[in-house]
Tab-separated table of C-alpha atoms in Angstrom:
chain	number	residue	atom	x	y	z
A	1	MET	CA	-11.616	-28.257	23.594
A	2	ASP	CA	-13.470	-25.076	24.487
A	3	VAL	CA	-12.313	-24.203	28.041
A	4	GLU	CA	-12.713	-20.567	28.608
A	5	ALA	CA	-15.412	-19.673	30.749
A	6	PRO	CA	-17.482	-21.490	33.168
A	7	GLU	CA	-20.245	-24.678	31.555
A	8	GLU	CA	-23.697	-24.823	32.027
A	9	PRO	CA	-24.849	-28.134	34.417
A	10	ALA	CA	-22.961	-31.236	34.078
A	11	SER	CA	-24.955	-33.628	31.755
A	12	ARG	CA	-25.173	-31.736	28.850
A	13	PRO	CA	-22.007	-31.456	26.054
A	14	ASP	CA	-23.201	-28.596	24.522
A	15	ARG	CA	-20.009	-27.473	23.447
A	16	THR	CA	-21.706	-24.761	20.000
A	17	ASP	CA	-24.532	-23.294	23.068
A	18	GLN	CA	-22.164	-21.536	25.444
A	19	SER	CA	-20.570	-18.190	24.711
A	20	ASP	CA	-22.520	-17.437	22.144
A	21	GLN	CA	-21.945	-13.800	21.062
A	22	SER	CA	-17.945	-14.467	21.759
A	23	ASP	CA	-17.199	-17.392	19.733
A	24	GLN	CA	-18.661	-16.465	17.291
A	25	SER	CA	-17.024	-13.110	17.292
A	26	ASP	CA	-13.302	-15.444	17.473
A	27	GLN	CA	-14.581	-17.345	14.541
A	28	ASN	CA	-15.194	-14.155	12.618
A	29	GLN	CA	-11.437	-12.614	14.053
A	30	HIS	CA	-10.103	-16.413	12.155
A	31	ASP	CA	-11.810	-15.634	9.123
A	32	GLN	CA	-10.398	-11.982	9.072
A	33	ASN	CA	-7.558	-12.646	10.536
A	34	GLN	CA	-7.463	-10.453	13.470
A	35	HIS	CA	-5.308	-11.596	16.841
A	36	GLY	CA	-4.677	-9.505	20.076
A	37	GLN	CA	-1.693	-8.640	20.149
A	38	SER	CA	1.140	-8.674	23.408
A	39	ASP	CA	5.212	-8.503	24.003
A	40	ARG	CA	4.715	-9.788	26.770
A	41	PRO	CA	6.790	-13.100	27.747
A	42	GLY	CA	5.801	-16.103	26.806
A	43	ARG	CA	2.163	-15.099	25.554
A	44	PRO	CA	1.123	-15.278	22.709
A	45	ASP	CA	1.663	-12.416	20.181
A	46	ARG	CA	2.045	-10.734	16.338
A	47	SER	CA	5.946	-10.730	16.647
A	48	GLY	CA	7.456	-11.805	13.107
A	49	PRO	CA	10.333	-14.171	12.060
A	50	SER	CA	12.629	-11.199	13.061
A	51	GLY	CA	9.928	-10.988	16.689
A	52	GLN	CA	9.677	-7.634	15.697
A	53	SER	CA	5.671	-7.353	16.370
A	54	GLY	CA	3.686	-5.431	13.577
A	55	PRO	CA	0.650	-5.752	11.427
A	56	SER	CA	-0.111	-9.602	9.592
A	57	GLY	CA	1.025	-9.781	6.034
A	58	PRO	CA	-0.824	-12.700	4.147
A	59	SER	CA	1.191	-14.920	5.510
A	60	ASP	CA	-0.197	-14.852	8.669
A	61	MET	CA	-3.900	-15.755	7.472
A	62	GLY	CA	-5.650	-18.044	9.944
A	63	LEU	CA	-2.975	-18.383	12.650
A	64	PRO	CA	-2.947	-19.240	15.817
A	65	PRO	CA	-1.332	-16.406	18.242
A	66	ARG	CA	2.636	-17.210	18.011
A	67	VAL	CA	3.466	-18.013	21.438
A	68	ALA	CA	7.663	-17.933	22.493
A	69	ALA	CA	9.480	-19.425	24.150
A	70	GLU	CA	11.115	-17.985	26.513
A	71	LEU	CA	14.305	-19.483	27.774
A	72	ASP	CA	14.891	-17.997	30.814
A	73	GLY	CA	11.088	-18.628	30.985
A	74	THR	CA	9.021	-21.401	33.458
A	75	VAL	CA	7.689	-24.624	31.278
A	76	ARG	CA	4.633	-23.809	33.719
A	77	ALA	CA	4.350	-20.781	31.823
A	78	TYR	CA	4.273	-21.655	28.583
A	79	TRP	CA	2.546	-24.280	28.800
A	80	ARG	CA	-0.511	-21.737	29.821
A	81	ALA	CA	0.123	-19.490	26.836
A	82	ARG	CA	0.129	-22.789	24.749
A	83	GLU	CA	-3.785	-23.230	26.763
A	84	ARG	CA	-4.704	-19.759	25.919
A	85	GLN	CA	-3.227	-19.749	22.260
A	86	HIS	CA	-5.145	-22.579	20.632
A	87	LEU	CA	-8.291	-21.274	22.145
A	88	ARG	CA	-7.840	-19.582	19.057
A	89	ASP	CA	-6.265	-22.451	16.344
A	90	VAL	CA	-8.538	-23.076	13.525
A	91	TYR	CA	-7.808	-26.467	10.702
A	92	ALA	CA	-9.526	-25.313	7.396
A	93	GLY	CA	-10.813	-21.811	8.423
A	94	VAL	CA	-13.017	-23.669	12.066
A	95	ARG	CA	-12.318	-23.267	15.042
A	96	ILE	CA	-9.953	-26.607	16.565
A	97	LYS	CA	-8.827	-26.133	20.064
A	98	LYS	CA	-7.201	-28.517	20.825
A	99	PHE	CA	-3.110	-28.760	21.068
A	100	PRO	CA	-1.410	-29.745	18.055
A	101	GLU	CA	0.438	-32.352	19.924
A	102	ASP	CA	-2.987	-34.318	20.605
A	103	LEU	CA	-4.229	-34.248	17.645
A	104	ARG	CA	-0.720	-35.960	16.793
A	105	MET	CA	-1.255	-38.490	19.348
A	106	MET	CA	-5.014	-39.264	18.364
A	107	GLU	CA	-3.647	-39.505	14.708
A	108	HIS	CA	-0.980	-41.792	16.054
A	109	LEU	CA	-3.340	-43.742	18.266
A	110	MET	CA	-6.224	-44.076	14.703
A	111	TRP	CA	-3.265	-45.622	12.920
A	112	LEU	CA	-2.350	-48.406	15.481
A	113	SER	CA	-6.093	-48.935	16.453
A	114	ARG	CA	-7.283	-49.188	12.618
A	115	SER	CA	-10.163	-47.110	13.018
A	116	GLN	CA	-12.900	-46.782	10.717
A	117	ALA	CA	-14.700	-44.372	12.556
A	118	LEU	CA	-14.429	-41.588	14.959
A	119	VAL	CA	-16.591	-40.686	17.759
A	120	GLU	CA	-16.250	-37.277	19.214
A	121	LEU	CA	-18.845	-36.087	21.662
A	122	GLY	CA	-19.298	-31.757	22.204
A	123	THR	CA	-18.899	-30.724	18.433
A	124	HIS	CA	-18.443	-26.776	19.345
A	125	PHE	CA	-17.969	-25.204	15.789
A	126	GLY	CA	-16.808	-28.261	14.369
A	127	GLY	CA	-13.324	-28.373	13.082
A	128	SER	CA	-11.778	-31.194	14.902
A	129	ALA	CA	-14.468	-33.454	13.433
A	130	LEU	CA	-13.028	-31.944	9.689
A	131	TRP	CA	-10.295	-32.867	11.535
A	132	PHE	CA	-10.514	-36.445	11.793
A	133	ARG	CA	-12.498	-37.281	9.502
A	134	ASP	CA	-9.741	-36.185	6.843
A	135	ARG	CA	-7.128	-37.837	9.104
A	136	LEU	CA	-9.575	-41.009	8.587
A	137	ARG	CA	-9.869	-40.621	4.749
A	138	THR	CA	-5.898	-40.729	4.811
A	139	LEU	CA	-5.298	-43.922	6.856
A	140	ALA	CA	-8.526	-45.695	3.179
A	141	ALA	CA	-5.516	-43.951	0.854
A	142	TYR	CA	-3.023	-45.933	2.528
A	143	GLY	CA	-4.977	-49.494	2.537
A	144	ARG	CA	-4.976	-48.565	6.324
A	145	VAL	CA	-8.633	-49.065	6.934
A	146	PRO	CA	-11.327	-50.206	4.635
A	147	PRO	CA	-13.108	-47.018	3.018
A	148	GLY	CA	-15.927	-45.450	3.673
A	149	VAL	CA	-14.547	-43.223	7.091
A	150	ARG	CA	-17.082	-41.544	9.083
A	151	VAL	CA	-16.956	-38.799	12.109
A	152	VAL	CA	-20.095	-39.182	14.062
A	153	THR	CA	-20.138	-36.889	16.392
A	154	VAL	CA	-22.435	-35.383	18.262
A	155	ASP	CA	-23.553	-31.888	20.650
A	156	LEU	CA	-26.790	-30.472	21.904
A	157	ARG	CA	-27.071	-28.149	19.333
A	158	GLN	CA	-24.981	-28.538	15.745
A	159	ASP	CA	-26.474	-25.105	13.884
A	160	LYS	CA	-23.720	-22.960	14.021
A	161	ALA	CA	-21.515	-26.340	13.325
A	162	ARG	CA	-23.764	-27.330	10.126
A	163	ALA	CA	-22.989	-23.260	8.801
A	164	ALA	CA	-19.471	-23.737	9.660
A	165	LEU	CA	-18.732	-27.419	8.550
A	166	SER	CA	-21.266	-26.357	4.954
A	167	ALA	CA	-18.933	-23.435	4.470
A	168	ALA	CA	-16.214	-25.452	4.795
A	169	ASP	CA	-17.151	-27.490	3.076
A	170	PRO	CA	-19.720	-28.103	1.001
A	171	SER	CA	-19.801	-32.261	1.106
A	172	TYR	CA	-18.263	-32.704	4.723
A	173	GLU	CA	-22.131	-34.898	5.274
A	174	ASP	CA	-19.996	-37.405	2.678
A	175	GLY	CA	-18.567	-38.438	6.314
A	176	ILE	CA	-19.803	-36.094	9.135
A	177	THR	CA	-22.763	-37.142	10.710
A	178	LEU	CA	-24.234	-33.977	13.052
A	179	VAL	CA	-26.106	-35.670	16.815
A	180	GLU	CA	-27.896	-33.761	18.664
A	181	GLY	CA	-28.514	-34.920	22.261
A	182	ASP	CA	-27.460	-35.630	25.820
A	183	VAL	CA	-24.629	-37.849	26.022
A	184	ALA	CA	-25.852	-38.447	29.525
A	185	ASP	CA	-28.918	-40.281	27.480
A	186	PRO	CA	-28.433	-44.007	26.219
A	187	ASP	CA	-31.126	-42.903	23.339
A	188	THR	CA	-28.237	-41.032	22.072
A	189	ALA	CA	-24.976	-43.664	22.588
A	190	LEU	CA	-27.384	-45.726	20.608
A	191	ARG	CA	-28.207	-43.988	17.664
A	192	VAL	CA	-24.549	-42.954	17.855
A	193	ARG	CA	-24.103	-46.459	17.235
A	194	ALA	CA	-26.310	-47.136	14.124
A	195	ALA	CA	-25.043	-43.784	12.163
A	196	LEU	CA	-21.413	-46.297	12.172
A	197	PRO	CA	-20.447	-48.172	9.359
A	198	ALA	CA	-21.015	-52.294	9.998
A	199	GLY	CA	-18.410	-53.387	12.010
A	200	ALA	CA	-16.397	-50.414	11.803
A	201	ARG	CA	-13.519	-50.149	14.361
A	202	CYS	CA	-13.870	-46.727	16.347
A	203	LEU	CA	-12.152	-43.832	18.527
A	204	VAL	CA	-13.985	-42.061	20.551
A	205	VAL	CA	-12.678	-38.224	21.974
A	206	GLU	CA	-14.643	-37.221	24.803
A	207	ASP	CA	-14.969	-33.517	24.968
A	208	THR	CA	-17.829	-32.388	26.780
A	209	LEU	CA	-18.094	-29.626	30.110
A	210	HIS	CA	-15.209	-31.405	31.416
A	211	THR	CA	-17.376	-32.294	34.364
A	212	TYR	CA	-17.386	-35.120	37.171
A	213	GLY	CA	-21.918	-35.934	35.892
A	214	THR	CA	-20.527	-35.648	32.305
A	215	THR	CA	-17.148	-37.976	32.171
A	216	THR	CA	-19.107	-39.986	34.099
A	217	ALA	CA	-22.703	-40.285	31.583
A	218	ALA	CA	-19.668	-40.119	28.974
A	219	LEU	CA	-17.497	-43.163	29.542
A	220	ARG	CA	-20.844	-45.424	30.653
A	221	ASN	CA	-22.796	-44.937	27.665
A	222	PHE	CA	-19.385	-44.908	25.149
A	223	ALA	CA	-17.227	-46.796	26.133
A	224	PRO	CA	-18.808	-49.574	25.279
A	225	LEU	CA	-18.269	-48.458	21.274
A	226	VAL	CA	-13.941	-49.298	21.768
A	227	PRO	CA	-12.783	-52.732	20.532
A	228	VAL	CA	-9.963	-54.627	22.137
A	229	GLY	CA	-7.253	-52.673	21.750
A	230	GLY	CA	-9.397	-49.456	20.686
A	231	PHE	CA	-8.870	-46.030	23.028
A	232	PHE	CA	-11.027	-43.536	24.142
A	233	VAL	CA	-9.883	-40.297	24.647
A	234	VAL	CA	-10.888	-38.097	27.827
A	235	GLU	CA	-10.382	-34.151	26.534
A	236	ASP	CA	-8.814	-31.432	28.939
A	237	GLY	CA	-7.782	-33.396	32.640
A	238	ILE	CA	-5.530	-30.210	32.833
A	239	VAL	CA	-9.163	-28.667	34.911
A	240	ASP	CA	-8.025	-30.676	38.066
A	241	VAL	CA	-4.301	-30.200	37.969
A	242	PRO	CA	-4.440	-26.632	39.235
A	243	GLU	CA	-1.539	-25.350	38.225
A	244	LEU	CA	-3.392	-25.485	34.778
A	245	ARG	CA	-6.812	-25.201	35.453
A	246	PRO	CA	-9.061	-22.548	33.416
A	247	PRO	CA	-10.121	-19.910	35.102
A	248	GLY	CA	-13.744	-20.838	36.061
A	249	MET	CA	-14.103	-24.598	35.175
A	250	PRO	CA	-14.738	-27.103	38.443
A	251	GLY	CA	-12.965	-29.630	37.718
A	252	GLY	CA	-14.349	-33.398	38.307
A	253	VAL	CA	-13.407	-35.069	35.156
A	254	LEU	CA	-9.447	-36.892	36.843
A	255	PRO	CA	-12.275	-38.097	39.496
A	256	ALA	CA	-14.642	-39.262	37.912
A	257	VAL	CA	-11.817	-41.139	35.015
A	258	ARG	CA	-10.308	-43.266	38.421
A	259	ASP	CA	-13.726	-44.478	39.658
A	260	TRP	CA	-14.449	-45.366	36.338
A	261	LEU	CA	-11.625	-47.558	35.474
A	262	ALA	CA	-12.128	-48.689	39.912
A	263	GLY	CA	-15.263	-50.436	38.945
A	264	PRO	CA	-17.287	-52.716	36.762
A	265	ASP	CA	-17.860	-51.003	33.569
A	266	GLY	CA	-14.090	-50.032	33.471
A	267	ALA	CA	-12.255	-52.915	34.405
A	268	ASP	CA	-11.438	-53.338	31.249
A	269	PHE	CA	-9.972	-50.106	30.099
A	270	ARG	CA	-6.191	-49.457	31.018
A	271	GLN	CA	-5.191	-45.209	31.961
A	272	ARG	CA	-2.636	-44.924	29.415
A	273	ARG	CA	0.055	-42.027	31.330
A	274	ASP	CA	2.945	-43.332	28.389
A	275	LEU	CA	0.684	-41.771	25.539
A	276	GLU	CA	1.090	-38.539	26.956
A	277	ARG	CA	4.021	-38.457	24.682
A	278	TYR	CA	4.689	-34.850	23.664
A	279	GLY	CA	5.301	-33.722	27.039
A	280	LEU	CA	2.363	-30.679	26.130
A	281	THR	CA	-0.939	-32.345	26.294
A	282	CYS	CA	-4.648	-31.102	28.042
A	283	HIS	CA	-4.854	-34.735	28.322
A	284	ILE	CA	-4.012	-35.400	31.336
A	285	GLY	CA	-5.117	-39.241	32.912
A	286	GLY	CA	-7.506	-39.274	29.820
A	287	TRP	CA	-5.610	-41.402	26.890
A	288	LEU	CA	-7.627	-44.723	27.684
A	289	GLU	CA	-7.200	-48.060	25.970
A	290	ARG	CA	-9.722	-51.413	25.852
A	291	VAL	CA	-7.261	-54.399	26.703
A	292	ARG	CA	-10.186	-57.125	26.970
A	293	GLN	CA	-14.059	-57.697	25.250
A	294	GLY	CA	-16.459	-57.673	28.553
A	295	THR	CA	-19.484	-58.171	29.360
A	296	ALA	CA	-20.459	-54.930	28.942
A	297	ALA	CA	-18.993	-53.973	25.763
């Protein structure tokens, strides 16, 4: 998820084109462990184990800002604090921007659906692509899926992701394919399909502009990659919840999901609100399961 500022026009999944200067500064801050300090209840802070704020030590390197669950606070305040926190989280030293609870549910779904491949729409720095690849490799190690797992991740430009991934893992291309393209262009979906292992069961994660147009285009072009019993995760339905909507976000994710499910293209999927199992999630209403094979797949 990347919802710190208004994005470009709908149908452009440019996760790496937005707020270039501030995003690079944020990545550098992670590398140097220079998070901001706050002592307000329910907000990220720099408190140590004793609750006393102070300079970070070696054990704090690479950690996101701390969030305190205040007993006299509200769930809404904690949820909003977690939203701010997750934008500064990292995996293998690379920005990831996803709730741990949502990542855990995706791991469950990869296991249950026996996903050998994952398509990610919206790469940003590539931290989530690394995380997805490593989880797929774990599934293969347990014999749950065949070897030769693959993450195919799409963005308009991949220069920042390519640099960050190369620094984290020089051999990242062994399991990750970077595709430059627009999710609204059917040709992009064809190139993604060609990059997947033959016959691989696939999970799709949509994390682009979080607008009606982009969400609809992503569902239309990439849902056919999902097999029966597989999942399509539409991220960041919180943009359509007034109490949780980040500043400057126009919304349109949940209306797009609703209209797509009601149409012929979405008739083979069902919405799984029960998968919002950990309470806190960015992906309200976005957990979709294919329940039958339609003519579009």
